[in-house]
PDB file of C-alpha atoms and ligand atoms in Angstrom:
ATOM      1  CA  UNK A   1      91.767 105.447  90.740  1.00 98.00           C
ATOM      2  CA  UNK A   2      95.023 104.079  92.098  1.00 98.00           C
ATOM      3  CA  UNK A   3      95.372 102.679  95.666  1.00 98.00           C
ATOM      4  CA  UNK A   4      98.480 103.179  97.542  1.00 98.00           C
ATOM      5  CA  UNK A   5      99.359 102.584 100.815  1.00 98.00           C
ATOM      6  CA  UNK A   6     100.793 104.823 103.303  1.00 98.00           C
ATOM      7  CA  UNK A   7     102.992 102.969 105.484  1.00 97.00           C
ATOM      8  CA  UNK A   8     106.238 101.614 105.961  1.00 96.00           C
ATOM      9  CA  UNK A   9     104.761  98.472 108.060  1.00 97.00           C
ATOM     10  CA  UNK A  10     106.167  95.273 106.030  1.00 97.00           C
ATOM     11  CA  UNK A  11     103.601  93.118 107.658  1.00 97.00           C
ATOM     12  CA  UNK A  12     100.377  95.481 106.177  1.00 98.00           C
ATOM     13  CA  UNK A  13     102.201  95.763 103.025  1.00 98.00           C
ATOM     14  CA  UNK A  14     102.515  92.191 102.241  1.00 98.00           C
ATOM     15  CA  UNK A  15      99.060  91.766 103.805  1.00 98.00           C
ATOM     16  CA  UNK A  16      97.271  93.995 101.499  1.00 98.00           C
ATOM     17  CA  UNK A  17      99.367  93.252  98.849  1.00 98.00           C
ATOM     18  CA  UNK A  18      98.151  89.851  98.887  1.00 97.00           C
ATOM     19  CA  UNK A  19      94.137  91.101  97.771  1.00 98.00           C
ATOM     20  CA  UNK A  20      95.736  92.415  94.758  1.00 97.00           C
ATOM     21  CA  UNK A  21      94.507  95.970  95.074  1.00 98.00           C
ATOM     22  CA  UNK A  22      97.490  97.787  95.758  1.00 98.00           C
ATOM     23  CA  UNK A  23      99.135 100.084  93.337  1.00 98.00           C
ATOM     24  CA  UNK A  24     101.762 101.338  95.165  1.00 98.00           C
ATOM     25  CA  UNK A  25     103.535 102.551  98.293  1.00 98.00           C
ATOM     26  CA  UNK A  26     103.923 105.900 100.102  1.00 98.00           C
ATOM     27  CA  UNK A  27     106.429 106.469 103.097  1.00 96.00           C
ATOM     28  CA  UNK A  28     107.728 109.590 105.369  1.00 93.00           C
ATOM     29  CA  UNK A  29     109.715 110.080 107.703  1.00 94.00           C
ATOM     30  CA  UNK A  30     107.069 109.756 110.352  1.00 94.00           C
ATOM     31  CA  UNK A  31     106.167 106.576 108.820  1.00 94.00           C
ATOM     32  CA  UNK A  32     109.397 104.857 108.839  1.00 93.00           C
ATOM     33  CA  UNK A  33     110.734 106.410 112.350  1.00 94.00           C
ATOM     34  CA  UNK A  34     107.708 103.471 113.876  1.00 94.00           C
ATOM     35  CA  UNK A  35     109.594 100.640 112.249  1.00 95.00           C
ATOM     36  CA  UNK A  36     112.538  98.800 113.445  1.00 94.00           C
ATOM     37  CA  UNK A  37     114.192  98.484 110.359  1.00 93.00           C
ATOM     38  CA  UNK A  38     116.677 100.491 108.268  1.00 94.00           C
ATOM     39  CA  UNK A  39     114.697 103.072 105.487  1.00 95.00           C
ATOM     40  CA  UNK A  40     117.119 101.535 102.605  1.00 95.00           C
ATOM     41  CA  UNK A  41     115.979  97.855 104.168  1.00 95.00           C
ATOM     42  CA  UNK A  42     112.175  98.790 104.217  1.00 96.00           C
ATOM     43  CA  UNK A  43     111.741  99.989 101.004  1.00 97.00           C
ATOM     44  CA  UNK A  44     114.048  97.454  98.969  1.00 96.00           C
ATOM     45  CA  UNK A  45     111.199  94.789 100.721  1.00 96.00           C
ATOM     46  CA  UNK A  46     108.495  97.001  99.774  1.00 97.00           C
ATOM     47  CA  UNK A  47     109.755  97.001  96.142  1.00 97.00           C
ATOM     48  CA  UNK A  48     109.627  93.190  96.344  1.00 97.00           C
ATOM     49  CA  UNK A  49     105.982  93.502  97.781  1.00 97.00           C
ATOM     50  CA  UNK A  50     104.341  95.653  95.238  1.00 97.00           C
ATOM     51  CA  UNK A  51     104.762  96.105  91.544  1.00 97.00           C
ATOM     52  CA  UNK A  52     104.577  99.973  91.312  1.00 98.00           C
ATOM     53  CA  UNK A  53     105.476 103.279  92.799  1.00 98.00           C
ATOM     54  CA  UNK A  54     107.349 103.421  95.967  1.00 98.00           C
ATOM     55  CA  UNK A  55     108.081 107.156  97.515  1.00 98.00           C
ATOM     56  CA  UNK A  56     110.816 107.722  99.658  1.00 97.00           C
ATOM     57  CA  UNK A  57     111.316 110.992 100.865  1.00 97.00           C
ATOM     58  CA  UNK A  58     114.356 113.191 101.149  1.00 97.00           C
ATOM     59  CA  UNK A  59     115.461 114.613 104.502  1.00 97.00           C
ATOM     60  CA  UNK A  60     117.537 117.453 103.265  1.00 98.00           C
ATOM     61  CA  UNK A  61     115.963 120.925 102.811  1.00 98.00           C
ATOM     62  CA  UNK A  62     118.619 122.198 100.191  1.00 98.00           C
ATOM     63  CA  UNK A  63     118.371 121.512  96.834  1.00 98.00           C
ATOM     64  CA  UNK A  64     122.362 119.939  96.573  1.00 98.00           C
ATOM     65  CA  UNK A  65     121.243 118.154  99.166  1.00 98.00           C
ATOM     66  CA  UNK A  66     118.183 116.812  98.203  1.00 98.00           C
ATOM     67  CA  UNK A  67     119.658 115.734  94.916  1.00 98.00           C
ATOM     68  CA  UNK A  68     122.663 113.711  96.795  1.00 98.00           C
ATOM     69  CA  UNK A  69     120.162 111.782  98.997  1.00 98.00           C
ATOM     70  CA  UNK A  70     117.826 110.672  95.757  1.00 98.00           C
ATOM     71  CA  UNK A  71     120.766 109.120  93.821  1.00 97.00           C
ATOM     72  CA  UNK A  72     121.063 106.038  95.948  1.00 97.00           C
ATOM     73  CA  UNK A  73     117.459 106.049  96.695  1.00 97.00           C
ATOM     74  CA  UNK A  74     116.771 105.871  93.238  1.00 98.00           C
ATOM     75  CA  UNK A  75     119.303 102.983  92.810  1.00 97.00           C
ATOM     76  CA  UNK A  76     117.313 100.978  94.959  1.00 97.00           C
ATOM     77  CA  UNK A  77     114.762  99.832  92.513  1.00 97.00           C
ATOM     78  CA  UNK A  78     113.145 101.400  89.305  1.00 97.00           C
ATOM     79  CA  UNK A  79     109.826 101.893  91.296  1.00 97.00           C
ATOM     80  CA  UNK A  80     110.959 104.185  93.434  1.00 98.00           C
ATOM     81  CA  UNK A  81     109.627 107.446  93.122  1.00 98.00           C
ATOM     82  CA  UNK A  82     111.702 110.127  94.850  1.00 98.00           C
ATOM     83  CA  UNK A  83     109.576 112.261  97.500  1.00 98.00           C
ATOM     84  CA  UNK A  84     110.286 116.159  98.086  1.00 98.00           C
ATOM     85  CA  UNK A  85     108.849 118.823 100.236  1.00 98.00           C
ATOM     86  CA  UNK A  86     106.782 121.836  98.571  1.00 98.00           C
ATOM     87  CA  UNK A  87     109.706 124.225  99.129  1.00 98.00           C
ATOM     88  CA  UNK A  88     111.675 126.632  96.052  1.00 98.00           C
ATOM     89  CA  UNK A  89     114.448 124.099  96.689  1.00 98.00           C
ATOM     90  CA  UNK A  90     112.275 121.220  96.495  1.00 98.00           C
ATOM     91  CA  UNK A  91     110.775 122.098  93.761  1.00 98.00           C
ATOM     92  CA  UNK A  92     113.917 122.662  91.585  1.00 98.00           C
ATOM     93  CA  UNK A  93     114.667 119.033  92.479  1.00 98.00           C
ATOM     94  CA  UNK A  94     112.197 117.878  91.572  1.00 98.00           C
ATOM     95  CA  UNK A  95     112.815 120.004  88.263  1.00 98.00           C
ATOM     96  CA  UNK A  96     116.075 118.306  88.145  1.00 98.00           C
ATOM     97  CA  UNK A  97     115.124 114.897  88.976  1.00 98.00           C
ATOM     98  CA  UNK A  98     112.464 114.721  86.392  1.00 98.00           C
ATOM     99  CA  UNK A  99     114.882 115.903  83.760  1.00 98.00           C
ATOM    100  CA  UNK A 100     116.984 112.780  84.817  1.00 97.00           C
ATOM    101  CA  UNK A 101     114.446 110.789  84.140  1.00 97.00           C
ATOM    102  CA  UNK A 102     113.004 109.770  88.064  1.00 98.00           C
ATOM    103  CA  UNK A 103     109.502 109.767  89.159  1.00 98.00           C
ATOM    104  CA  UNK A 104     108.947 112.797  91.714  1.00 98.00           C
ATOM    105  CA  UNK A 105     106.281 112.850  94.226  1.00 98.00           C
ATOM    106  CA  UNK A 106     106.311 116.548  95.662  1.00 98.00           C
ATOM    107  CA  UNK A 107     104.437 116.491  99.418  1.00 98.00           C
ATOM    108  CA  UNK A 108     103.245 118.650 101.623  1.00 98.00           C
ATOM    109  CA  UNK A 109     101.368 120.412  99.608  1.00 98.00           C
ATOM    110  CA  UNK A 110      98.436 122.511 101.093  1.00 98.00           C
ATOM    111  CA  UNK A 111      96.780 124.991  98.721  1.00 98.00           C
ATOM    112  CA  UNK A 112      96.247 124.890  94.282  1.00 98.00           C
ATOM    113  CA  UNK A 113      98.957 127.772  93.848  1.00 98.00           C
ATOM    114  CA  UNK A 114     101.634 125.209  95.148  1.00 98.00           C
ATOM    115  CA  UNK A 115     100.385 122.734  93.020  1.00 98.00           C
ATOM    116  CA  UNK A 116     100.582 124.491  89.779  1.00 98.00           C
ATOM    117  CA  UNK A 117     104.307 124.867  90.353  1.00 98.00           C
ATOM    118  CA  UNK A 118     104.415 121.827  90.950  1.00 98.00           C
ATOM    119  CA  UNK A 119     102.870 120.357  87.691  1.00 98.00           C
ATOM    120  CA  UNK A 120     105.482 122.896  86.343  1.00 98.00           C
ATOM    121  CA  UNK A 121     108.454 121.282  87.754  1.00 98.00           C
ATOM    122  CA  UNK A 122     107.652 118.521  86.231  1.00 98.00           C
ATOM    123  CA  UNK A 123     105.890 116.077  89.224  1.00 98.00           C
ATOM    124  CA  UNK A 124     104.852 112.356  88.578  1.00 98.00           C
ATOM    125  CA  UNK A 125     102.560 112.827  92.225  1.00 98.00           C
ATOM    126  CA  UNK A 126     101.151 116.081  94.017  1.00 98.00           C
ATOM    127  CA  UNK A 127     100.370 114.707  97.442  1.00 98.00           C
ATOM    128  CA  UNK A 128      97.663 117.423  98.432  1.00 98.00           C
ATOM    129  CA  UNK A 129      97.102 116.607 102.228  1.00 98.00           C
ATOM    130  CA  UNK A 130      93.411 116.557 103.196  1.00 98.00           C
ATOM    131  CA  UNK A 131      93.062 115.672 106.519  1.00 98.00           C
ATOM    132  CA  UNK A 132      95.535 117.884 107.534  1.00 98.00           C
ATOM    133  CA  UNK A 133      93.357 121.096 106.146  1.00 98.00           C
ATOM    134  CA  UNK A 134      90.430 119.293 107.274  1.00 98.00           C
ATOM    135  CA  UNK A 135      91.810 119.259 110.872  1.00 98.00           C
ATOM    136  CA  UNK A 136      92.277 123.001 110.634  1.00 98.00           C
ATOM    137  CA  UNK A 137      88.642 123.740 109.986  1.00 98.00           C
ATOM    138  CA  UNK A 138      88.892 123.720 105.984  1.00 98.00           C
ATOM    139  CA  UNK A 139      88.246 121.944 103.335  1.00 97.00           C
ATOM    140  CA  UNK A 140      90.883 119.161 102.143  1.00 98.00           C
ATOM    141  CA  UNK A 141      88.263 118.115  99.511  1.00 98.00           C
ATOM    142  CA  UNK A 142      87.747 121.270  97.786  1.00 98.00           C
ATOM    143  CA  UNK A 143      91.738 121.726  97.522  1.00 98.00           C
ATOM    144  CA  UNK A 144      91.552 117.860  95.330  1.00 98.00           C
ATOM    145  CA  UNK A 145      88.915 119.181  93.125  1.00 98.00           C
ATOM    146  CA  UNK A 146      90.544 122.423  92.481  1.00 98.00           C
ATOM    147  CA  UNK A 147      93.862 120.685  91.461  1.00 98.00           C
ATOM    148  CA  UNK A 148      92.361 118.310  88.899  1.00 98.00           C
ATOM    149  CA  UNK A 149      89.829 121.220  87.326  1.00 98.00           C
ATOM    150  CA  UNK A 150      93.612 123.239  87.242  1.00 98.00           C
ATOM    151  CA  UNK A 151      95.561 119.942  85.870  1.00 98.00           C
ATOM    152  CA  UNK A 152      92.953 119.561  83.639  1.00 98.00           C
ATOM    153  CA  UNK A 153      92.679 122.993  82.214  1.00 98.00           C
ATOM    154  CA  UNK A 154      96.045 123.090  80.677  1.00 98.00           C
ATOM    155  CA  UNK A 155      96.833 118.912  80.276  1.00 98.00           C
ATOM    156  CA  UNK A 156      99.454 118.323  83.406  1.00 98.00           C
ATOM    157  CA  UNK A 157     100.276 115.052  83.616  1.00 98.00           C
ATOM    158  CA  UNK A 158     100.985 114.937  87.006  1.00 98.00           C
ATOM    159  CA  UNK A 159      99.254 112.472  88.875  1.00 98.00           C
ATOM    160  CA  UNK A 160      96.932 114.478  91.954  1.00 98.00           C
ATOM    161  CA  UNK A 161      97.662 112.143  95.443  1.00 98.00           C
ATOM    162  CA  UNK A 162      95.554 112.549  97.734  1.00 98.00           C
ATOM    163  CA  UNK A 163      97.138 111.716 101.046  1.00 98.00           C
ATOM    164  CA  UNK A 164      96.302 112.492 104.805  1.00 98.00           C
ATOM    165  CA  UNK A 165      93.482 110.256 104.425  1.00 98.00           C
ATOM    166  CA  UNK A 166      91.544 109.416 107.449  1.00 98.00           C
ATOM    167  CA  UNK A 167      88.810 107.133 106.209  1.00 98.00           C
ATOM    168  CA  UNK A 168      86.656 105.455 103.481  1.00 98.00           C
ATOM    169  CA  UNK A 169      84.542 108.689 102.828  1.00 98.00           C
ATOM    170  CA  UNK A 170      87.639 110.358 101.951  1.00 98.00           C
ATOM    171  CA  UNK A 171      88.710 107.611  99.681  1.00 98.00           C
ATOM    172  CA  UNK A 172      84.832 107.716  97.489  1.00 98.00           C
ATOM    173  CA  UNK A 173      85.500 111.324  97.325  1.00 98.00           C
ATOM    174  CA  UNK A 174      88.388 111.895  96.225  1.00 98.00           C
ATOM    175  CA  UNK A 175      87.829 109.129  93.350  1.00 98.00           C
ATOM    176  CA  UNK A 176      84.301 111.685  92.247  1.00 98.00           C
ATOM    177  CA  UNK A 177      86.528 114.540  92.094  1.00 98.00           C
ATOM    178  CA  UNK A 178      88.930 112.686  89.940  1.00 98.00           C
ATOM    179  CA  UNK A 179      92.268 112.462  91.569  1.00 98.00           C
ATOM    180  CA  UNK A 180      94.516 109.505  90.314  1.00 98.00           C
ATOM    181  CA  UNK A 181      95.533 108.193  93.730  1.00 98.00           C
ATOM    182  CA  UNK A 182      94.678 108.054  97.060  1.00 98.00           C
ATOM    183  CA  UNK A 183      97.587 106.472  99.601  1.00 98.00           C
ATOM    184  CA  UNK A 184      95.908 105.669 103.066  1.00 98.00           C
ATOM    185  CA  UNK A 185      96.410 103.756 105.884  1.00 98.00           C
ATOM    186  CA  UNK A 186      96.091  99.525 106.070  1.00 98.00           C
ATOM    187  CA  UNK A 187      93.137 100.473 108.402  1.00 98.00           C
ATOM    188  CA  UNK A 188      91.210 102.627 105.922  1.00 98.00           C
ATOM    189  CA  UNK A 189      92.236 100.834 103.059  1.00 98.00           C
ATOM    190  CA  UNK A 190      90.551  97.718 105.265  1.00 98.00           C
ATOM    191  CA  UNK A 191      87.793  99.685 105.949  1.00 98.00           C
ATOM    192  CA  UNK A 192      86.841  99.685 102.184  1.00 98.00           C
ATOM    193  CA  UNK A 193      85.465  96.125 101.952  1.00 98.00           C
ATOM    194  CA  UNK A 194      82.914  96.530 104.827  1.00 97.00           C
ATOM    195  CA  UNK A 195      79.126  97.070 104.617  1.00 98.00           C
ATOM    196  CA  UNK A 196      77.062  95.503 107.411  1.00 98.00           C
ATOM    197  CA  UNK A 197      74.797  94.399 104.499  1.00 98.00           C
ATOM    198  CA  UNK A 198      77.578  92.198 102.563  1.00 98.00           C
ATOM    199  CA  UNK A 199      78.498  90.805 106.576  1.00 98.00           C
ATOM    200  CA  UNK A 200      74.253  90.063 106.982  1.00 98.00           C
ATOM    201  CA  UNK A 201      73.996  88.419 103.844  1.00 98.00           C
ATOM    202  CA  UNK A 202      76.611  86.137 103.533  1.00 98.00           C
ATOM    203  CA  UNK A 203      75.356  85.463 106.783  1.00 98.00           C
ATOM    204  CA  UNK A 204      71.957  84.368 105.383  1.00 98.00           C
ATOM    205  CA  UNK A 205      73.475  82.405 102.656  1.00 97.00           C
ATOM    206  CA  UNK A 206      75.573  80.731 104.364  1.00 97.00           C
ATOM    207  CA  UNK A 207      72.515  79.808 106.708  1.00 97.00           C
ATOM    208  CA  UNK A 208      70.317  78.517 103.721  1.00 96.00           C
ATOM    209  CA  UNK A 209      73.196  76.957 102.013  1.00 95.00           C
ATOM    210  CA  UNK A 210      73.014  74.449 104.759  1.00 94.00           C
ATOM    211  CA  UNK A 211      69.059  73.923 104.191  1.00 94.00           C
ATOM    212  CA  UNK A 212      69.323  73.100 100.780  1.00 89.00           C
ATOM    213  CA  UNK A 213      69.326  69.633  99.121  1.00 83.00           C
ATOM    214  CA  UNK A 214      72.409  68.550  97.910  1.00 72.00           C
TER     215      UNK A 214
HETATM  216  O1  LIG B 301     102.278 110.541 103.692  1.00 82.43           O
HETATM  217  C1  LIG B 301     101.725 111.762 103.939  1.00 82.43           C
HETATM  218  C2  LIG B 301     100.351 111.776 104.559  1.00 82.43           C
HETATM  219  O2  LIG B 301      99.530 110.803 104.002  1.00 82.43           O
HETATM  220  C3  LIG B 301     100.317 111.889 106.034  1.00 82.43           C
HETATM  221  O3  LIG B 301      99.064 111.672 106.610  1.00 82.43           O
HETATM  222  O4  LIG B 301      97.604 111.313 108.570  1.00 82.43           O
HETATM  223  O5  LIG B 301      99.969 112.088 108.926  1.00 82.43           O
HETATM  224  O6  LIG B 301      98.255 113.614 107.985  1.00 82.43           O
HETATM  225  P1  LIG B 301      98.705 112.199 108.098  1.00 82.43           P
END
């Protein structure tokens, strides 16, 4: 499973860029309105930062609209992957921006109906959004495994994203139901080294490795 980040913090980007792990980038709007910088700024960095997808995501909500914004977004760098809402227009930019030859990441998306017209329109990414159906009392999980059984069923190629994740456990399962990706914060994506047993027994070695006999 691929690792992406969701964030449009430079610092955490070059900071967990530097383990290696990182397969890409995710931003929105929310994202980039806690920065100081420009959007155009942020994600020509980020491009520099990590060698692989970058979403940006359109502000427009018509589909003429939509298009005119991804052109110079797409200029930016080949890795960026253009990000549009779950909407009828969205969706026939993303059509349209696939046929173009651009990587589409379609967001937003919050039940297995949506994502099958997605898949149609020709998506790189489906970013189902589990915490968000997890904070309304259902079940983001079961929304991830219904997307890949449905991607599976008739060979999509879109990529299933999970985003909205809120920590490690979402992370573990999301990789056993087989989505491709899951973006998260720094802190979660931190959160993935830990186990108070690694912490104890480096401890210990560390400890005994100073009894020893050189
Ligand atoms: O980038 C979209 C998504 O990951 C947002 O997460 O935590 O705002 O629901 P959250």
């Amino acid at each position: 499973m691929k690792i992406f980040l969701d964030t449009a913090n430079l610092q955490e980007i070059k900071e967990a860029a530097a383990t290696g792990l990182i397969d890409g980038v995710t931003t929105n709007p929310s994202l980039v309105a806690k920065e100081s910088r420009s959007f155009h700024e942020i994600l020509k960095e980020v491009c520099t930062l990590v060698d692989g997808s970058v979403s940006a995501e359109v502000i427009a909500t018509d589909f003429e609209g939509m298009m005119k914004e991804a052109q110079p977004l797409a200029a930016i760098h080949k890795n960026i992957t253009i990000k549009v809402p779950l909407t009828p227009d969205g969706l026939r930019a993303c059509k349209a921006l696939a046929k173009e030859g651009k990587k589409v990441n379609v967001t937003l998306c919050f039940s297995a109906s949506q994502a099958l017209l997605a898949a149609k329109a020709g998506a790189t990414f489906i970013s189902p959004f589990v915490g968000r159906l997890d904070d309304i009392s259902e079940n983001g999980m079961n929304l991830i495994k219904d997307i890949v059984h449905i991607y599976k069923n008739y060979g999509f190629k879109t990529e299933v994203l999970a985003a909205s994740i809120r920590h490690p456990m979402h992370v573990v399962e999301a990789a056993l139901a087989g989505a491709h990706v899951s973006t998260m914060p720094y802190k979660v994506f931190q959160m993935l080294f830990k186990h108070p047993l690694t912490d104890k027994g480096l401890e210990q070695f560390l400890a005994d490795a100073k009894k020893a006999k050189n």
